[in-house]
Amino acid sequence: GESVGLHLPTLSVQEGDNSIINCAYSNSASDYFIWYKQESGKGPQFIIDIRSNMDKRQGQRVTVLLNKTVKHLSLQIAATQPGDSAVYFCADSKSGQNFVFGPGTRLSVLP
Amino acid sequence: DGGITQSPKYLFRKEGQNVTLSCEQNLNHDAMYWYRQDPGQGLRLIYYSQIVNDFQKGDIAEGYSVSREKKESFPLTVTSAQKNPTAFYLCASIPGAGGPYNEQFFGPGTRLTVL
């Protein structure tokens, strides 16, 4: 079946560096995408979303890029901090219905 | 504070027992969802409800049951028929049942362990 996947299961970055977390999706009909952050033992927290009519969206220290041609999504975190250490999920959906979640990438920030 | 609450945070069950996980939201959201999370896997949809007194099976509904008697409550029962229930269970809700582009808000989760 169709699913959202991640290229890297773990990512380690130095504090202060930029982080890039990647995601591939397979449903060409998907038009709404979300990135979530999940800390250990907690529920996912919304980070940023993007609709398919956009290629880029920026938030506070985060940027999401969408490449519909290759069905690829990325999350960029600027000046990564220790508090950014968590598992990051991407999810895709058609019009906000029936989200498909990837397995997640664990981001570790090194001091 | 508005949000989604799940209880208990940790739950232990003996084999052959049914257990019920609570999910309550005071966000006035129409739709509610239950997901199961296992290590190394994405969230998998168990059941969802878009309106009161109506719910639909997700991808892995076998061994689970739900009810939606009130808008703010969507309890999940893990029955003895669920062969491998040990997992982290997440409840979520969205504002509109039919509206597009709504993010899902998640509760803090319940970790169920079968002894």
Tab-separated table of C-alpha atoms in Angstrom:
chain	number	residue	atom	x	y	z
A	1	GLY	CA	0.000	0.000	0.000
A	2	GLU	CA	0.959	3.606	-0.126
A	3	SER	CA	2.955	4.925	2.767
A	4	VAL	CA	5.178	7.752	3.858
A	5	GLY	CA	8.778	6.862	4.525
A	6	LEU	CA	11.953	8.484	5.723
A	7	HIS	CA	15.389	8.141	4.211
A	8	LEU	CA	17.329	8.143	7.488
A	9	PRO	CA	16.211	6.552	10.739
A	10	THR	CA	18.735	8.527	12.826
A	11	LEU	CA	20.465	11.867	12.436
A	12	SER	CA	23.152	13.352	14.665
A	13	VAL	CA	24.106	17.033	14.388
A	14	GLN	CA	26.286	19.427	16.318
A	15	GLU	CA	24.566	22.044	18.401
A	16	GLY	CA	24.267	25.204	16.360
A	17	ASP	CA	24.366	23.455	13.008
A	18	ASN	CA	21.408	23.186	10.677
A	19	SER	CA	19.482	19.911	10.470
A	20	ILE	CA	17.745	18.503	7.445
A	21	ILE	CA	15.274	15.656	7.802
A	22	ASN	CA	13.920	14.055	4.665
A	23	CYS	CA	10.717	12.276	3.781
A	24	ALA	CA	9.366	10.548	0.695
A	25	TYR	CA	5.681	10.020	0.080
A	26	SER	CA	4.062	7.798	-2.492
A	27	ASN	CA	0.505	9.033	-2.870
A	28	SER	CA	0.494	11.446	-5.797
A	29	ALA	CA	-2.967	12.636	-4.722
A	30	SER	CA	-1.697	13.904	-1.361
A	31	ASP	CA	-2.099	17.634	-1.027
A	32	TYR	CA	-1.463	18.353	2.639
A	33	PHE	CA	1.658	17.544	4.605
A	34	ILE	CA	2.606	17.925	8.247
A	35	TRP	CA	5.780	17.584	10.260
A	36	TYR	CA	5.458	16.472	13.870
A	37	LYS	CA	7.981	16.350	16.700
A	38	GLN	CA	7.690	13.610	19.301
A	39	GLU	CA	9.688	13.561	22.500
A	40	SER	CA	10.183	10.317	24.362
A	41	GLY	CA	6.995	9.048	25.985
A	42	LYS	CA	4.893	11.963	24.728
A	43	GLY	CA	2.404	12.589	21.972
A	44	PRO	CA	3.441	14.185	18.670
A	45	GLN	CA	3.482	17.962	18.502
A	46	PHE	CA	2.670	19.895	15.352
A	47	ILE	CA	5.671	21.740	13.919
A	48	ILE	CA	4.682	23.011	10.513
A	49	ASP	CA	2.431	22.135	7.622
A	50	ILE	CA	2.363	22.805	3.909
A	51	ARG	CA	-0.193	22.460	1.168
A	52	SER	CA	0.573	21.208	-2.292
A	53	ASN	CA	0.101	24.643	-3.841
A	54	MET	CA	3.284	25.763	-2.082
A	55	ASP	CA	6.944	24.722	-2.437
A	56	LYS	CA	8.249	26.251	0.742
A	57	ARG	CA	6.933	27.421	4.058
A	58	GLN	CA	8.837	28.948	6.931
A	59	GLY	CA	8.186	28.989	10.622
A	60	GLN	CA	10.264	29.899	13.616
A	61	ARG	CA	13.659	28.267	12.927
A	62	VAL	CA	11.965	25.657	10.731
A	63	THR	CA	11.395	25.461	7.012
A	64	VAL	CA	9.496	22.819	5.084
A	65	LEU	CA	10.253	22.210	1.431
A	66	LEU	CA	7.956	20.285	-0.855
A	67	ASN	CA	9.006	18.824	-4.191
A	68	LYS	CA	5.900	17.379	-5.781
A	69	THR	CA	7.757	16.209	-8.857
A	70	VAL	CA	9.729	13.631	-6.913
A	71	LYS	CA	7.272	13.381	-4.008
A	72	HIS	CA	9.780	14.549	-1.455
A	73	LEU	CA	9.389	16.576	1.690
A	74	SER	CA	12.086	17.968	3.943
A	75	LEU	CA	12.258	19.728	7.273
A	76	GLN	CA	15.094	22.130	7.920
A	77	ILE	CA	15.865	23.216	11.466
A	78	ALA	CA	18.166	26.198	11.790
A	79	ALA	CA	20.709	26.495	14.592
A	80	THR	CA	19.762	23.158	16.115
A	81	GLN	CA	19.474	23.198	19.891
A	82	PRO	CA	19.540	20.413	22.486
A	83	GLY	CA	15.792	20.828	22.934
A	84	ASP	CA	15.329	19.815	19.313
A	85	SER	CA	16.394	16.263	20.114
A	86	ALA	CA	13.354	14.116	19.386
A	87	VAL	CA	11.781	11.899	16.765
A	88	TYR	CA	10.384	13.769	13.778
A	89	PHE	CA	7.513	12.393	11.675
A	90	CYS	CA	6.150	13.473	8.383
A	91	ALA	CA	2.578	12.740	7.392
A	92	ASP	CA	0.664	13.182	4.184
A	93	SER	CA	-3.015	13.249	3.389
A	94	LYS	CA	-5.591	14.076	0.796
A	95	SER	CA	-7.417	17.179	2.012
A	96	GLY	CA	-6.582	16.500	5.628
A	97	GLN	CA	-8.213	13.076	5.633
A	98	ASN	CA	-6.612	9.703	6.363
A	99	PHE	CA	-3.116	10.759	7.256
A	100	VAL	CA	-0.277	8.343	6.532
A	101	PHE	CA	2.647	8.629	8.909
A	102	GLY	CA	6.266	7.724	8.354
A	103	PRO	CA	8.268	5.726	10.921
A	104	GLY	CA	10.176	8.796	12.091
A	105	THR	CA	13.754	10.060	12.208
A	106	ARG	CA	15.504	10.365	15.532
A	107	LEU	CA	17.430	13.630	15.765
A	108	SER	CA	20.261	13.745	18.283
A	109	VAL	CA	21.954	17.051	19.020
A	110	LEU	CA	25.566	16.729	20.089
A	111	PRO	CA	27.071	19.296	22.482
B	1	ASP	CA	-6.428	24.972	29.074
B	2	GLY	CA	-7.795	23.342	25.960
B	3	GLY	CA	-6.399	20.038	24.884
B	4	ILE	CA	-6.618	16.295	24.690
B	5	THR	CA	-6.144	14.145	27.754
B	6	GLN	CA	-5.498	10.439	27.839
B	7	SER	CA	-5.580	8.210	30.854
B	8	PRO	CA	-3.972	6.320	32.305
B	9	LYS	CA	-0.424	7.151	31.214
B	10	TYR	CA	0.692	3.571	31.903
B	11	LEU	CA	-1.548	0.522	31.880
B	12	PHE	CA	-0.766	-3.090	32.580
B	13	ARG	CA	-3.015	-5.896	31.487
B	14	LYS	CA	-3.017	-9.591	32.062
B	15	GLU	CA	-3.594	-11.825	29.090
B	16	GLY	CA	-7.292	-12.456	28.509
B	17	GLN	CA	-8.422	-9.168	30.022
B	18	ASN	CA	-10.169	-6.311	28.307
B	19	VAL	CA	-8.951	-2.813	29.124
B	20	THR	CA	-10.317	0.608	28.217
B	21	LEU	CA	-8.185	3.627	27.395
B	22	SER	CA	-9.706	7.016	27.954
B	23	CYS	CA	-9.496	9.974	25.552
B	24	GLU	CA	-11.163	13.298	26.304
B	25	GLN	CA	-10.931	16.606	24.450
B	26	ASN	CA	-12.288	20.039	25.310
B	27	LEU	CA	-11.399	21.584	21.965
B	28	ASN	CA	-14.910	21.127	20.574
B	29	HIS	CA	-13.407	19.068	17.765
B	30	ASP	CA	-15.699	16.971	15.640
B	31	ALA	CA	-13.408	14.143	14.600
B	32	MET	CA	-11.367	11.887	16.875
B	33	TYR	CA	-8.854	9.172	16.087
B	34	TRP	CA	-7.022	6.310	17.755
B	35	TYR	CA	-3.572	5.273	16.619
B	36	ARG	CA	-1.189	2.582	17.687
B	37	GLN	CA	2.571	3.241	17.705
B	38	ASP	CA	5.160	0.484	17.681
B	39	PRO	CA	8.944	0.965	17.671
B	40	GLY	CA	10.321	1.734	14.230
B	41	GLN	CA	6.891	2.079	12.652
B	42	GLY	CA	4.642	4.943	11.734
B	43	LEU	CA	1.363	5.529	13.486
B	44	ARG	CA	-1.309	3.076	12.422
B	45	LEU	CA	-4.976	3.991	12.485
B	46	ILE	CA	-7.216	1.808	14.651
B	47	TYR	CA	-10.569	3.617	14.604
B	48	TYR	CA	-11.870	7.077	13.895
B	49	SER	CA	-15.087	8.965	14.475
B	50	GLN	CA	-16.231	12.018	12.589
B	51	ILE	CA	-19.461	12.618	14.511
B	52	VAL	CA	-21.138	11.453	17.678
B	53	ASN	CA	-22.579	7.950	17.568
B	54	ASP	CA	-20.652	7.089	14.424
B	55	PHE	CA	-17.215	5.546	13.954
B	56	GLN	CA	-15.249	3.767	11.276
B	57	LYS	CA	-12.608	1.049	11.299
B	58	GLY	CA	-9.076	2.000	10.455
B	59	ASP	CA	-6.304	-0.191	9.139
B	60	ILE	CA	-5.865	-2.355	12.250
B	61	ALA	CA	-9.273	-2.457	13.973
B	62	GLU	CA	-9.275	-6.181	14.776
B	63	GLY	CA	-9.259	-6.785	18.523
B	64	TYR	CA	-10.318	-3.229	19.351
B	65	SER	CA	-13.633	-1.503	19.940
B	66	VAL	CA	-14.697	2.101	20.437
B	67	SER	CA	-17.716	4.213	21.299
B	68	ARG	CA	-18.583	7.856	20.693
B	69	GLU	CA	-21.525	8.707	22.915
B	70	LYS	CA	-20.308	12.245	23.566
B	71	LYS	CA	-18.472	14.674	21.340
B	72	GLU	CA	-15.653	15.123	23.820
B	73	SER	CA	-15.023	11.450	24.579
B	74	PHE	CA	-13.732	8.574	22.455
B	75	PRO	CA	-12.701	5.590	24.615
B	76	LEU	CA	-10.835	2.649	23.137
B	77	THR	CA	-11.246	-0.885	24.459
B	78	VAL	CA	-8.458	-3.344	23.824
B	79	THR	CA	-10.083	-6.752	23.926
B	80	SER	CA	-8.588	-10.133	24.638
B	81	ALA	CA	-8.872	-10.839	20.915
B	82	GLN	CA	-6.006	-8.427	20.211
B	83	LYS	CA	-3.035	-10.766	19.944
B	84	ASN	CA	-0.247	-8.284	20.477
B	85	PRO	CA	-1.615	-5.290	22.361
B	86	THR	CA	1.596	-4.033	23.950
B	87	ALA	CA	2.151	-0.631	22.335
B	88	PHE	CA	1.877	3.117	22.768
B	89	TYR	CA	-1.640	4.345	22.003
B	90	LEU	CA	-2.304	7.853	20.791
B	91	CYS	CA	-5.584	9.687	20.545
B	92	ALA	CA	-5.990	12.637	18.193
B	93	SER	CA	-8.666	15.062	17.086
B	94	ILE	CA	-9.267	17.599	14.344
B	95	PRO	CA	-11.625	20.596	14.310
B	96	GLY	CA	-13.937	19.716	11.433
B	97	ALA	CA	-15.182	16.378	10.252
B	98	GLY	CA	-15.330	17.386	6.636
B	99	GLY	CA	-13.002	20.325	6.528
B	100	PRO	CA	-9.730	20.140	4.652
B	101	TYR	CA	-6.240	20.949	5.770
B	102	ASN	CA	-6.729	20.498	9.465
B	103	GLU	CA	-3.802	19.376	11.540
B	104	GLN	CA	-4.345	16.558	13.978
B	105	PHE	CA	-3.886	17.431	17.648
B	106	PHE	CA	-2.518	14.557	19.714
B	107	GLY	CA	-2.922	13.537	23.312
B	108	PRO	CA	0.028	12.502	25.514
B	109	GLY	CA	-0.508	8.787	24.901
B	110	THR	CA	-1.070	5.659	26.975
B	111	ARG	CA	1.532	2.930	27.140
B	112	LEU	CA	-0.136	-0.457	27.433
B	113	THR	CA	1.878	-3.473	28.530
B	114	VAL	CA	0.553	-7.014	28.603
B	115	LEU	CA	2.009	-9.076	31.408
